[in-house]
Amino acid sequence: MEKKSPIINSFVDQALRFATAHQLLTPRGKYIIALSGGADSVSLLLVLKHLESELGITLEAAHCNFHLRGDESLRDEEFCKQLCRRLHVPLHLIHFDTHAYADLHHVSIEMAARDLRYAYFEQLRRDIHAHDICVAHHRDDSVETVLLNLVRGTGLRGLRGIQPRNAHIIRPLLSHSRQQIEQYLDALGESCVTDSTNLHNDVKRNKIRLNVIPLLRELNPSASQSIFETSLRVTEALKIFDDAMQHAIADVTTPQTQNPQLTISVPRLKQQPSPEYTLHEILSPRGFTSAQIEQIYTSLDTNPTGKIITSCTHELAFDRSTLILQPQTPTPLVRPMHIPETGTYVLSDNLKLKVETEECGDRYEPSRTADCASLDASDIKFPLTLRHIAPGDRFVPFGMTGTKLVSDYLTDRKKNIFEKRAQLVLTDAQQRILWLVGERTDNRFRITPHTQQALRLTLQ
């Protein structure tokens, strides 16, 4: 296709500059164009056809028929077929029962169509070994997104609007306005189809498009361009922000090597330029809402040790001068297990307890590792019970003579609330604690020179 007018030349050059600036198109790459038949996607197809030989790229189109608008859906499909046939662009077609999908997954029709569309595009991309999927979002779409995010409430990232690239989704027309797209089609003498649902202001985005943006243009005819340019500046500023935030997060957090916990130092958090936003960046990806994060932040000074706040995926506990964060785990972690005799008992998918007896001779060496305990078997009565600790549990720590609350012992060992909750004890038939599992045995059952038979307990 040849460029024929200043409008066409300007439109194509602008698309090329934008694609180059954001590294959207790779020479000799293969690209899928999401083609609905509307003005935006038709313009996208046509401008990429203009650039096809210049960049040496290969184009294929994909059209989704969602069967939501009766004859209009069939009209759109036929239009896309004829357009691609005329332009010699291979076209991939797929039909969806969108209502059935929405009912099955309990989502809106709009969300169902989005899920189906992008899942299909990605699968097609893999099947035909395409580089990326080109979609026809334009500048006005990005401006609408910024305004919608502001209305709903947003952080800094919501002010970026729509991004030129999101994984394998690219948007070569993002710097163009809707008016430029219409002028481009007119200059080419090309037609398109119109989705009648876009003409009614019965959804939030269309209200922004039809009612709010025209009012803003009365205040500033270049309002859309100004908002779009601001969103680009926010995107660049966020690169600096994200780098600084990663350093801040690394400074205040300590991953645990033995478990999936993350420890947040409250004193170091308070030293950050923006403690609350640093906390937000840590907790928001883990499912905590803005209201929960504000609650956590305002509680830092009162330090309610032992308090737990849960998100949909994680738990956060206040623990002295730290916050402890971990993925949610089922409760109880291990079901109480009765052990009637020696043998190997499966506690969970990755945990077993081996119970065996050993004869003690003069050279008998009791276990000294955390995952194995050797006890005098003479006074131990079966059945044994393995369970989590309970309020009021007491034992005589090895080497001591008096009893001590298990909770106090664990506190002295600086165990946090999650570690305490996960702690197991092994008791005998008289409910006496034999072993604080992985921590310490009870002194009443220690091996002595008079021990004839040992009970050996091994966690595997």
Short mmCIF file of C-alpha atoms in Angstrom, two decimals:
data_model
loop_
_atom_site.label_atom_id
_atom_site.label_comp_id
_atom_site.label_asym_id
_atom_site.label_seq_id
_atom_site.Cartn_x
_atom_site.Cartn_y
_atom_site.Cartn_z
CA MET A 1 0.00 0.00 0.00
CA GLU A 2 1.34 3.49 -0.87
CA LYS A 3 1.03 6.59 1.29
CA LYS A 4 -1.23 9.00 -0.62
CA SER A 5 -1.81 12.13 1.48
CA PRO A 6 -0.31 14.20 4.33
CA ILE A 7 -2.88 12.72 6.72
CA ILE A 8 -1.88 9.19 5.78
CA ASN A 9 1.84 9.99 5.88
CA SER A 10 1.55 11.70 9.26
CA PHE A 11 -0.50 8.85 10.73
CA VAL A 12 1.93 6.16 9.57
CA ASP A 13 5.01 8.15 10.62
CA GLN A 14 3.54 8.74 14.08
CA ALA A 15 2.84 5.02 14.48
CA LEU A 16 6.38 4.16 13.40
CA ARG A 17 7.95 6.70 15.80
CA PHE A 18 5.85 5.44 18.71
CA ALA A 19 6.58 1.78 17.94
CA THR A 20 10.29 2.55 17.67
CA ALA A 21 10.40 4.60 20.87
CA HIS A 22 8.75 1.80 22.84
CA GLN A 23 10.41 -1.09 20.98
CA LEU A 24 7.09 -2.61 19.94
CA LEU A 25 7.93 -4.05 16.51
CA THR A 26 10.91 -6.26 15.72
CA PRO A 27 12.09 -6.36 12.10
CA ARG A 28 11.05 -9.61 10.41
CA GLY A 29 8.79 -10.42 13.36
CA LYS A 30 5.37 -12.09 13.05
CA TYR A 31 2.40 -10.27 14.62
CA ILE A 32 -1.24 -11.07 15.27
CA ILE A 33 -3.69 -8.20 14.85
CA ALA A 34 -6.82 -8.34 17.01
CA LEU A 35 -9.41 -7.38 14.41
CA SER A 36 -12.98 -6.56 15.49
CA GLY A 37 -13.96 -4.66 12.33
CA GLY A 38 -14.29 -1.36 14.19
CA ALA A 39 -12.47 1.81 13.17
CA ASP A 40 -9.62 1.31 15.65
CA SER A 41 -8.68 -2.24 14.69
CA VAL A 42 -9.16 -1.60 10.97
CA SER A 43 -6.79 1.38 11.20
CA LEU A 44 -4.30 -0.79 13.10
CA LEU A 45 -4.38 -3.42 10.37
CA LEU A 46 -4.00 -0.83 7.60
CA VAL A 47 -1.13 1.09 9.21
CA LEU A 48 0.78 -2.11 9.87
CA LYS A 49 0.22 -3.10 6.23
CA HIS A 50 1.84 0.23 5.31
CA LEU A 51 4.84 -0.71 7.47
CA GLU A 52 4.92 -4.38 6.49
CA SER A 53 7.53 -4.13 3.75
CA GLU A 54 9.50 -1.33 5.44
CA LEU A 55 9.99 -3.36 8.63
CA GLY A 56 9.88 -6.78 7.01
CA ILE A 57 7.17 -7.92 9.42
CA THR A 58 4.56 -10.64 8.84
CA LEU A 59 0.91 -10.01 9.73
CA GLU A 60 -1.97 -12.32 10.54
CA ALA A 61 -5.35 -11.24 11.91
CA ALA A 62 -7.66 -12.83 14.49
CA HIS A 63 -11.38 -12.17 14.91
CA CYS A 64 -13.53 -13.31 17.85
CA ASN A 65 -17.29 -13.75 17.40
CA PHE A 66 -18.82 -13.57 20.88
CA HIS A 67 -22.41 -13.98 19.62
CA LEU A 68 -23.64 -11.11 21.80
CA ARG A 69 -25.27 -8.82 19.21
CA GLY A 70 -27.18 -11.13 16.89
CA ASP A 71 -26.93 -10.12 13.24
CA GLU A 72 -24.33 -7.45 14.10
CA SER A 73 -21.89 -10.15 15.24
CA LEU A 74 -22.31 -12.00 11.95
CA ARG A 75 -21.96 -8.74 10.01
CA ASP A 76 -18.68 -7.96 11.79
CA GLU A 77 -17.27 -11.41 11.03
CA GLU A 78 -18.14 -11.16 7.35
CA PHE A 79 -16.61 -7.68 7.14
CA CYS A 80 -13.34 -8.95 8.64
CA LYS A 81 -13.25 -11.85 6.19
CA GLN A 82 -13.66 -9.57 3.18
CA LEU A 83 -11.12 -7.02 4.45
CA CYS A 84 -8.43 -9.62 5.12
CA ARG A 85 -9.10 -11.32 1.79
CA ARG A 86 -8.63 -8.00 -0.01
CA LEU A 87 -5.43 -7.19 1.90
CA HIS A 88 -4.09 -10.74 1.59
CA VAL A 89 -3.79 -11.11 5.36
CA PRO A 90 -4.46 -14.58 6.84
CA LEU A 91 -7.46 -14.46 9.20
CA HIS A 92 -8.10 -16.73 12.19
CA LEU A 93 -11.74 -16.99 13.33
CA ILE A 94 -13.17 -18.31 16.58
CA HIS A 95 -16.71 -18.45 17.97
CA PHE A 96 -17.52 -18.23 21.69
CA ASP A 97 -20.62 -18.98 23.76
CA THR A 98 -19.94 -15.98 25.95
CA HIS A 99 -23.11 -16.21 28.02
CA ALA A 100 -22.37 -19.84 28.94
CA TYR A 101 -18.81 -18.93 29.97
CA ALA A 102 -20.03 -16.01 32.09
CA ASP A 103 -22.61 -18.21 33.84
CA LEU A 104 -20.09 -20.99 34.45
CA HIS A 105 -17.42 -18.70 35.89
CA HIS A 106 -19.81 -16.25 37.61
CA VAL A 107 -18.37 -13.19 35.85
CA SER A 108 -19.89 -10.34 33.87
CA ILE A 109 -20.37 -10.61 30.12
CA GLU A 110 -17.67 -7.97 29.64
CA MET A 111 -15.19 -9.90 31.78
CA ALA A 112 -16.10 -13.16 30.08
CA ALA A 113 -15.44 -11.67 26.64
CA ARG A 114 -12.12 -10.24 27.82
CA ASP A 115 -10.98 -13.54 29.35
CA LEU A 116 -11.96 -15.53 26.27
CA ARG A 117 -10.40 -13.06 23.86
CA TYR A 118 -6.99 -12.78 25.51
CA ALA A 119 -6.72 -16.49 26.31
CA TYR A 120 -7.40 -17.27 22.64
CA PHE A 121 -4.94 -14.67 21.38
CA GLU A 122 -2.17 -16.02 23.58
CA GLN A 123 -2.82 -19.61 22.56
CA LEU A 124 -2.85 -18.59 18.90
CA ARG A 125 0.40 -16.65 19.38
CA ARG A 126 2.07 -19.79 20.67
CA ASP A 127 0.57 -22.00 18.00
CA ILE A 128 1.78 -19.90 15.06
CA HIS A 129 5.00 -18.74 16.78
CA ALA A 130 4.12 -15.05 16.59
CA HIS A 131 6.11 -12.44 18.48
CA ASP A 132 3.25 -10.39 19.88
CA ILE A 133 -0.46 -9.56 19.67
CA CYS A 134 -1.34 -6.07 18.42
CA VAL A 135 -4.47 -4.50 19.88
CA ALA A 136 -5.95 -1.18 18.83
CA HIS A 137 -6.17 0.82 22.05
CA HIS A 138 -5.62 4.51 21.30
CA ARG A 139 -4.90 7.69 23.22
CA ASP A 140 -8.53 8.36 24.15
CA ASP A 141 -8.82 4.85 25.62
CA SER A 142 -5.81 5.56 27.84
CA VAL A 143 -7.24 8.92 28.93
CA GLU A 144 -10.55 7.25 29.81
CA THR A 145 -8.64 4.67 31.86
CA VAL A 146 -6.80 7.37 33.81
CA LEU A 147 -10.07 9.18 34.59
CA LEU A 148 -11.82 5.94 35.56
CA ASN A 149 -8.96 5.06 37.89
CA LEU A 150 -9.14 8.51 39.48
CA VAL A 151 -12.88 8.15 40.04
CA ARG A 152 -12.48 4.70 41.58
CA GLY A 153 -9.44 5.67 43.62
CA THR A 154 -5.95 4.76 42.49
CA GLY A 155 -2.30 4.67 43.37
CA LEU A 156 0.48 6.04 41.19
CA ARG A 157 0.29 3.15 38.74
CA GLY A 158 -3.33 3.93 37.97
CA LEU A 159 -2.19 7.29 36.59
CA ARG A 160 -0.13 5.60 33.88
CA GLY A 161 -3.21 4.70 31.89
CA ILE A 162 -2.83 1.96 29.30
CA GLN A 163 0.75 0.87 28.66
CA PRO A 164 2.31 0.45 25.18
CA ARG A 165 3.31 -3.09 26.11
CA ASN A 166 1.95 -5.63 28.57
CA ALA A 167 3.85 -8.91 28.17
CA HIS A 168 2.95 -10.04 24.62
CA ILE A 169 0.20 -7.45 24.13
CA ILE A 170 1.37 -4.36 22.23
CA ARG A 171 -0.48 -1.18 21.29
CA PRO A 172 1.08 0.60 18.28
CA LEU A 173 -1.78 3.17 18.02
CA LEU A 174 -1.64 4.34 21.63
CA SER A 175 -0.37 7.84 20.74
CA HIS A 176 -3.17 8.42 18.19
CA SER A 177 -6.49 10.04 19.01
CA ARG A 178 -9.82 8.67 17.92
CA GLN A 179 -10.20 11.70 15.66
CA GLN A 180 -6.90 10.92 13.93
CA ILE A 181 -8.04 7.34 13.37
CA GLU A 182 -11.27 8.49 11.75
CA GLN A 183 -9.42 11.00 9.56
CA TYR A 184 -6.96 8.30 8.50
CA LEU A 185 -9.75 5.96 7.43
CA ASP A 186 -11.47 8.79 5.55
CA ALA A 187 -8.23 9.66 3.74
CA LEU A 188 -7.85 6.04 2.68
CA GLY A 189 -11.52 5.75 1.73
CA GLU A 190 -11.82 2.70 3.98
CA SER A 191 -14.97 1.63 5.80
CA CYS A 192 -15.48 -0.08 9.13
CA VAL A 193 -18.32 -1.44 11.25
CA THR A 194 -19.83 0.22 14.31
CA ASP A 195 -20.63 -1.51 17.60
CA SER A 196 -24.01 -0.03 18.57
CA THR A 197 -23.33 -0.66 22.28
CA ASN A 198 -20.65 2.07 22.22
CA LEU A 199 -23.29 4.71 21.46
CA HIS A 200 -25.09 4.42 24.80
CA ASN A 201 -23.79 5.94 28.04
CA ASP A 202 -25.00 3.02 30.15
CA VAL A 203 -21.57 1.94 31.42
CA LYS A 204 -18.94 3.95 33.30
CA ARG A 205 -16.42 4.09 30.48
CA ASN A 206 -18.97 5.32 27.98
CA LYS A 207 -20.15 7.98 30.44
CA ILE A 208 -16.55 9.18 30.69
CA ARG A 209 -16.26 9.13 26.88
CA LEU A 210 -19.58 10.77 26.04
CA ASN A 211 -20.14 13.11 28.99
CA VAL A 212 -17.00 13.86 31.00
CA ILE A 213 -14.32 14.27 28.32
CA PRO A 214 -16.42 16.75 26.26
CA LEU A 215 -16.76 18.89 29.42
CA LEU A 216 -13.01 18.78 29.99
CA ARG A 217 -12.42 19.88 26.41
CA GLU A 218 -14.56 22.95 27.08
CA LEU A 219 -12.00 23.89 29.74
CA ASN A 220 -9.03 22.91 27.58
CA PRO A 221 -9.43 21.80 23.96
CA SER A 222 -6.20 19.79 24.38
CA ALA A 223 -7.33 18.11 27.62
CA SER A 224 -6.99 14.57 26.26
CA GLN A 225 -3.51 15.24 24.90
CA SER A 226 -2.46 16.86 28.19
CA ILE A 227 -3.73 13.94 30.25
CA PHE A 228 -2.04 11.44 27.93
CA GLU A 229 1.30 13.27 28.08
CA THR A 230 1.03 13.42 31.86
CA SER A 231 0.45 9.68 31.97
CA LEU A 232 3.62 9.16 29.94
CA ARG A 233 5.59 11.33 32.36
CA VAL A 234 4.14 9.37 35.29
CA THR A 235 5.27 6.16 33.58
CA GLU A 236 8.83 7.47 33.34
CA ALA A 237 8.79 8.78 36.92
CA LEU A 238 7.57 5.40 38.13
CA LYS A 239 10.75 3.78 36.79
CA ILE A 240 12.71 5.88 39.28
CA PHE A 241 10.11 5.27 41.98
CA ASP A 242 10.11 1.51 41.46
CA ASP A 243 13.90 1.35 41.70
CA ALA A 244 13.90 3.37 44.93
CA MET A 245 11.03 1.28 46.32
CA GLN A 246 12.89 -1.98 45.66
CA HIS A 247 15.82 -0.66 47.67
CA ALA A 248 13.47 0.41 50.47
CA ILE A 249 11.73 -2.99 50.54
CA ALA A 250 15.10 -4.79 50.64
CA ASP A 251 16.13 -2.55 53.55
CA VAL A 252 13.09 -3.27 55.73
CA THR A 253 12.43 -6.95 54.97
CA THR A 254 14.25 -10.15 55.84
CA PRO A 255 13.22 -13.42 54.15
CA GLN A 256 13.45 -16.52 56.33
CA THR A 257 15.52 -19.40 54.99
CA GLN A 258 13.69 -22.17 56.87
CA ASN A 259 10.10 -21.13 56.07
CA PRO A 260 8.12 -18.91 53.68
CA GLN A 261 7.89 -16.07 56.19
CA LEU A 262 8.93 -12.48 55.53
CA THR A 263 9.92 -10.27 58.46
CA ILE A 264 9.37 -6.50 58.27
CA SER A 265 11.43 -4.37 60.65
CA VAL A 266 9.20 -1.64 62.07
CA PRO A 267 12.10 0.66 63.15
CA ARG A 268 13.66 0.47 59.67
CA LEU A 269 10.26 0.93 58.05
CA LYS A 270 9.72 4.16 60.00
CA GLN A 271 13.04 5.50 58.71
CA GLN A 272 11.92 5.34 55.07
CA PRO A 273 10.92 8.57 53.28
CA SER A 274 7.37 7.19 52.96
CA PRO A 275 6.81 4.36 55.48
CA GLU A 276 3.13 3.95 54.59
CA TYR A 277 3.73 3.65 50.85
CA THR A 278 6.62 1.25 51.42
CA LEU A 279 4.28 -0.88 53.51
CA HIS A 280 1.66 -0.64 50.75
CA GLU A 281 4.15 -1.88 48.13
CA ILE A 282 4.97 -4.91 50.31
CA LEU A 283 1.43 -5.84 51.32
CA SER A 284 -0.71 -4.94 48.31
CA PRO A 285 0.70 -7.71 46.05
CA ARG A 286 -0.09 -10.13 48.88
CA GLY A 287 -3.80 -9.38 48.83
CA PHE A 288 -4.13 -6.75 51.56
CA THR A 289 -6.59 -3.96 50.82
CA SER A 290 -5.84 -0.25 51.15
CA ALA A 291 -8.08 -0.11 54.24
CA GLN A 292 -6.20 -3.02 55.86
CA ILE A 293 -2.82 -1.47 55.07
CA GLU A 294 -3.92 1.83 56.62
CA GLN A 295 -5.10 -0.08 59.72
CA ILE A 296 -1.76 -1.89 59.97
CA TYR A 297 0.20 1.33 59.52
CA THR A 298 -1.73 3.25 62.16
CA SER A 299 -1.22 0.34 64.61
CA LEU A 300 2.58 0.41 64.37
CA ASP A 301 2.97 2.82 67.31
CA THR A 302 0.68 0.85 69.63
CA ASN A 303 2.46 -2.43 68.75
CA PRO A 304 -0.40 -4.90 69.42
CA THR A 305 1.88 -7.97 69.64
CA GLY A 306 0.01 -11.15 68.78
CA LYS A 307 -2.62 -9.47 66.60
CA ILE A 308 -3.13 -11.14 63.21
CA ILE A 309 -4.64 -9.57 60.09
CA THR A 310 -5.42 -11.77 57.10
CA SER A 311 -5.79 -11.11 53.39
CA CYS A 312 -7.19 -13.50 50.82
CA THR A 313 -3.78 -15.17 50.53
CA HIS A 314 -1.59 -14.12 53.46
CA GLU A 315 -1.47 -13.50 57.20
CA LEU A 316 0.34 -10.68 58.96
CA ALA A 317 1.20 -10.76 62.67
CA PHE A 318 2.45 -8.01 64.96
CA ASP A 319 5.45 -9.38 66.86
CA ARG A 320 7.25 -6.87 69.05
CA SER A 321 9.27 -4.59 66.76
CA THR A 322 8.52 -6.60 63.63
CA LEU A 323 5.67 -7.57 61.34
CA ILE A 324 5.67 -11.23 60.31
CA LEU A 325 4.13 -12.07 56.95
CA GLN A 326 3.43 -15.55 55.61
CA PRO A 327 1.10 -17.34 53.18
CA GLN A 328 -2.12 -18.59 54.73
CA THR A 329 -1.90 -22.17 55.96
CA PRO A 330 -4.75 -24.49 56.89
CA THR A 331 -5.58 -24.80 60.59
CA PRO A 332 -4.75 -27.08 62.25
CA LEU A 333 -1.42 -27.49 60.44
CA VAL A 334 -1.23 -31.13 61.56
CA ARG A 335 -4.25 -33.04 62.82
CA PRO A 336 -3.83 -34.58 66.28
CA MET A 337 -2.49 -38.09 65.78
CA HIS A 338 -2.71 -40.99 68.23
CA ILE A 339 0.23 -43.34 68.21
CA PRO A 340 -0.72 -46.70 69.78
CA GLU A 341 2.62 -48.44 69.27
CA THR A 342 6.01 -48.22 67.63
CA GLY A 343 6.13 -47.72 63.87
CA THR A 344 6.24 -44.97 61.23
CA TYR A 345 3.33 -42.51 61.12
CA VAL A 346 2.53 -40.14 58.25
CA LEU A 347 1.65 -36.72 59.64
CA SER A 348 1.30 -34.83 56.35
CA ASP A 349 2.45 -35.00 52.73
CA ASN A 350 6.00 -34.10 53.68
CA LEU A 351 6.28 -35.15 57.34
CA LYS A 352 6.59 -38.53 59.05
CA LEU A 353 7.32 -39.58 62.62
CA LYS A 354 9.25 -42.77 63.28
CA VAL A 355 8.77 -44.30 66.73
CA GLU A 356 11.09 -47.13 67.76
CA THR A 357 12.71 -48.66 70.85
CA GLU A 358 16.41 -49.30 71.38
CA GLU A 359 18.31 -51.28 73.96
CA CYS A 360 20.70 -49.14 75.96
CA GLY A 361 24.19 -50.40 76.72
CA ASP A 362 27.16 -48.77 78.35
CA ARG A 363 28.06 -46.99 75.12
CA TYR A 364 24.57 -45.83 74.17
CA GLU A 365 24.57 -42.31 72.74
CA PRO A 366 21.23 -40.46 72.87
CA SER A 367 20.34 -38.27 69.90
CA ARG A 368 21.48 -34.68 70.03
CA THR A 369 19.84 -33.38 66.83
CA ALA A 370 16.71 -31.21 66.72
CA ASP A 371 14.67 -33.66 64.64
CA CYS A 372 15.39 -36.69 66.82
CA ALA A 373 14.77 -37.34 70.53
CA SER A 374 15.91 -40.20 72.78
CA LEU A 375 13.84 -40.81 75.92
CA ASP A 376 13.82 -43.30 78.78
CA ALA A 377 11.04 -45.70 77.81
CA SER A 378 10.46 -47.15 81.30
CA ASP A 379 7.87 -44.61 82.42
CA ILE A 380 6.30 -43.75 79.07
CA LYS A 381 2.77 -45.07 78.58
CA PHE A 382 1.21 -45.63 75.14
CA PRO A 383 -0.78 -44.43 73.31
CA LEU A 384 1.19 -41.31 72.49
CA THR A 385 -0.42 -38.21 70.98
CA LEU A 386 1.16 -35.74 68.58
CA ARG A 387 -0.64 -32.39 68.54
CA HIS A 388 -0.20 -28.65 68.44
CA ILE A 389 0.44 -26.82 71.68
CA ALA A 390 -2.56 -25.81 73.77
CA PRO A 391 -3.04 -23.03 76.35
CA GLY A 392 -1.73 -24.10 79.74
CA ASP A 393 0.68 -26.72 78.40
CA ARG A 394 3.61 -27.19 80.78
CA PHE A 395 6.74 -29.30 80.69
CA VAL A 396 10.11 -29.65 82.43
CA PRO A 397 12.72 -28.48 79.90
CA PHE A 398 15.73 -30.79 79.66
CA GLY A 399 18.34 -29.84 82.25
CA MET A 400 15.84 -28.10 84.54
CA THR A 401 13.87 -29.26 87.58
CA GLY A 402 10.77 -27.05 87.63
CA THR A 403 7.92 -26.93 85.13
CA LYS A 404 7.57 -24.10 82.64
CA LEU A 405 4.71 -22.98 80.44
CA VAL A 406 5.40 -24.01 76.87
CA SER A 407 4.28 -20.57 75.68
CA ASP A 408 6.79 -18.89 78.01
CA TYR A 409 9.54 -21.21 76.82
CA LEU A 410 8.82 -20.37 73.19
CA THR A 411 8.70 -16.66 74.00
CA ASP A 412 12.12 -16.96 75.65
CA ARG A 413 13.28 -18.65 72.45
CA LYS A 414 11.97 -15.58 70.56
CA LYS A 415 9.49 -17.60 68.53
CA ASN A 416 6.91 -15.49 66.71
CA ILE A 417 3.18 -16.14 66.85
CA PHE A 418 3.14 -18.22 63.67
CA GLU A 419 6.00 -20.41 64.91
CA LYS A 420 4.19 -20.87 68.21
CA ARG A 421 0.99 -21.81 66.43
CA ALA A 422 2.86 -24.41 64.36
CA GLN A 423 4.70 -25.91 67.33
CA LEU A 424 4.02 -29.62 67.99
CA VAL A 425 4.25 -31.55 71.24
CA LEU A 426 4.28 -35.30 71.84
CA THR A 427 2.46 -36.50 74.95
CA ASP A 428 2.00 -39.90 76.56
CA ALA A 429 -1.18 -41.60 77.80
CA GLN A 430 -1.13 -39.43 80.94
CA GLN A 431 -0.95 -36.25 78.83
CA ARG A 432 2.58 -35.53 80.00
CA ILE A 433 4.68 -33.73 77.41
CA LEU A 434 7.57 -35.93 76.31
CA TRP A 435 8.99 -33.74 73.60
CA LEU A 436 8.53 -30.19 72.45
CA VAL A 437 9.10 -31.38 68.89
CA GLY A 438 12.22 -30.03 67.28
CA GLU A 439 13.01 -27.94 70.35
CA ARG A 440 13.56 -29.75 73.64
CA THR A 441 12.72 -32.97 75.48
CA ASP A 442 11.17 -33.19 78.93
CA ASN A 443 13.77 -33.67 81.67
CA ARG A 444 11.61 -36.28 83.43
CA PHE A 445 12.23 -38.71 80.56
CA ARG A 446 15.94 -38.06 80.00
CA ILE A 447 18.37 -40.90 79.38
CA THR A 448 20.32 -41.79 82.54
CA PRO A 449 23.03 -44.40 83.32
CA HIS A 450 20.19 -46.58 84.60
CA THR A 451 18.14 -46.48 81.38
CA GLN A 452 17.73 -49.95 79.93
CA GLN A 453 15.49 -49.18 76.95
CA ALA A 454 15.20 -45.94 74.98
CA LEU A 455 12.30 -44.64 72.96
CA ARG A 456 13.70 -43.01 69.85
CA LEU A 457 11.53 -40.46 68.01
CA THR A 458 12.61 -39.24 64.58
CA LEU A 459 10.96 -36.65 62.35
CA GLN A 460 11.49 -37.45 58.68
#
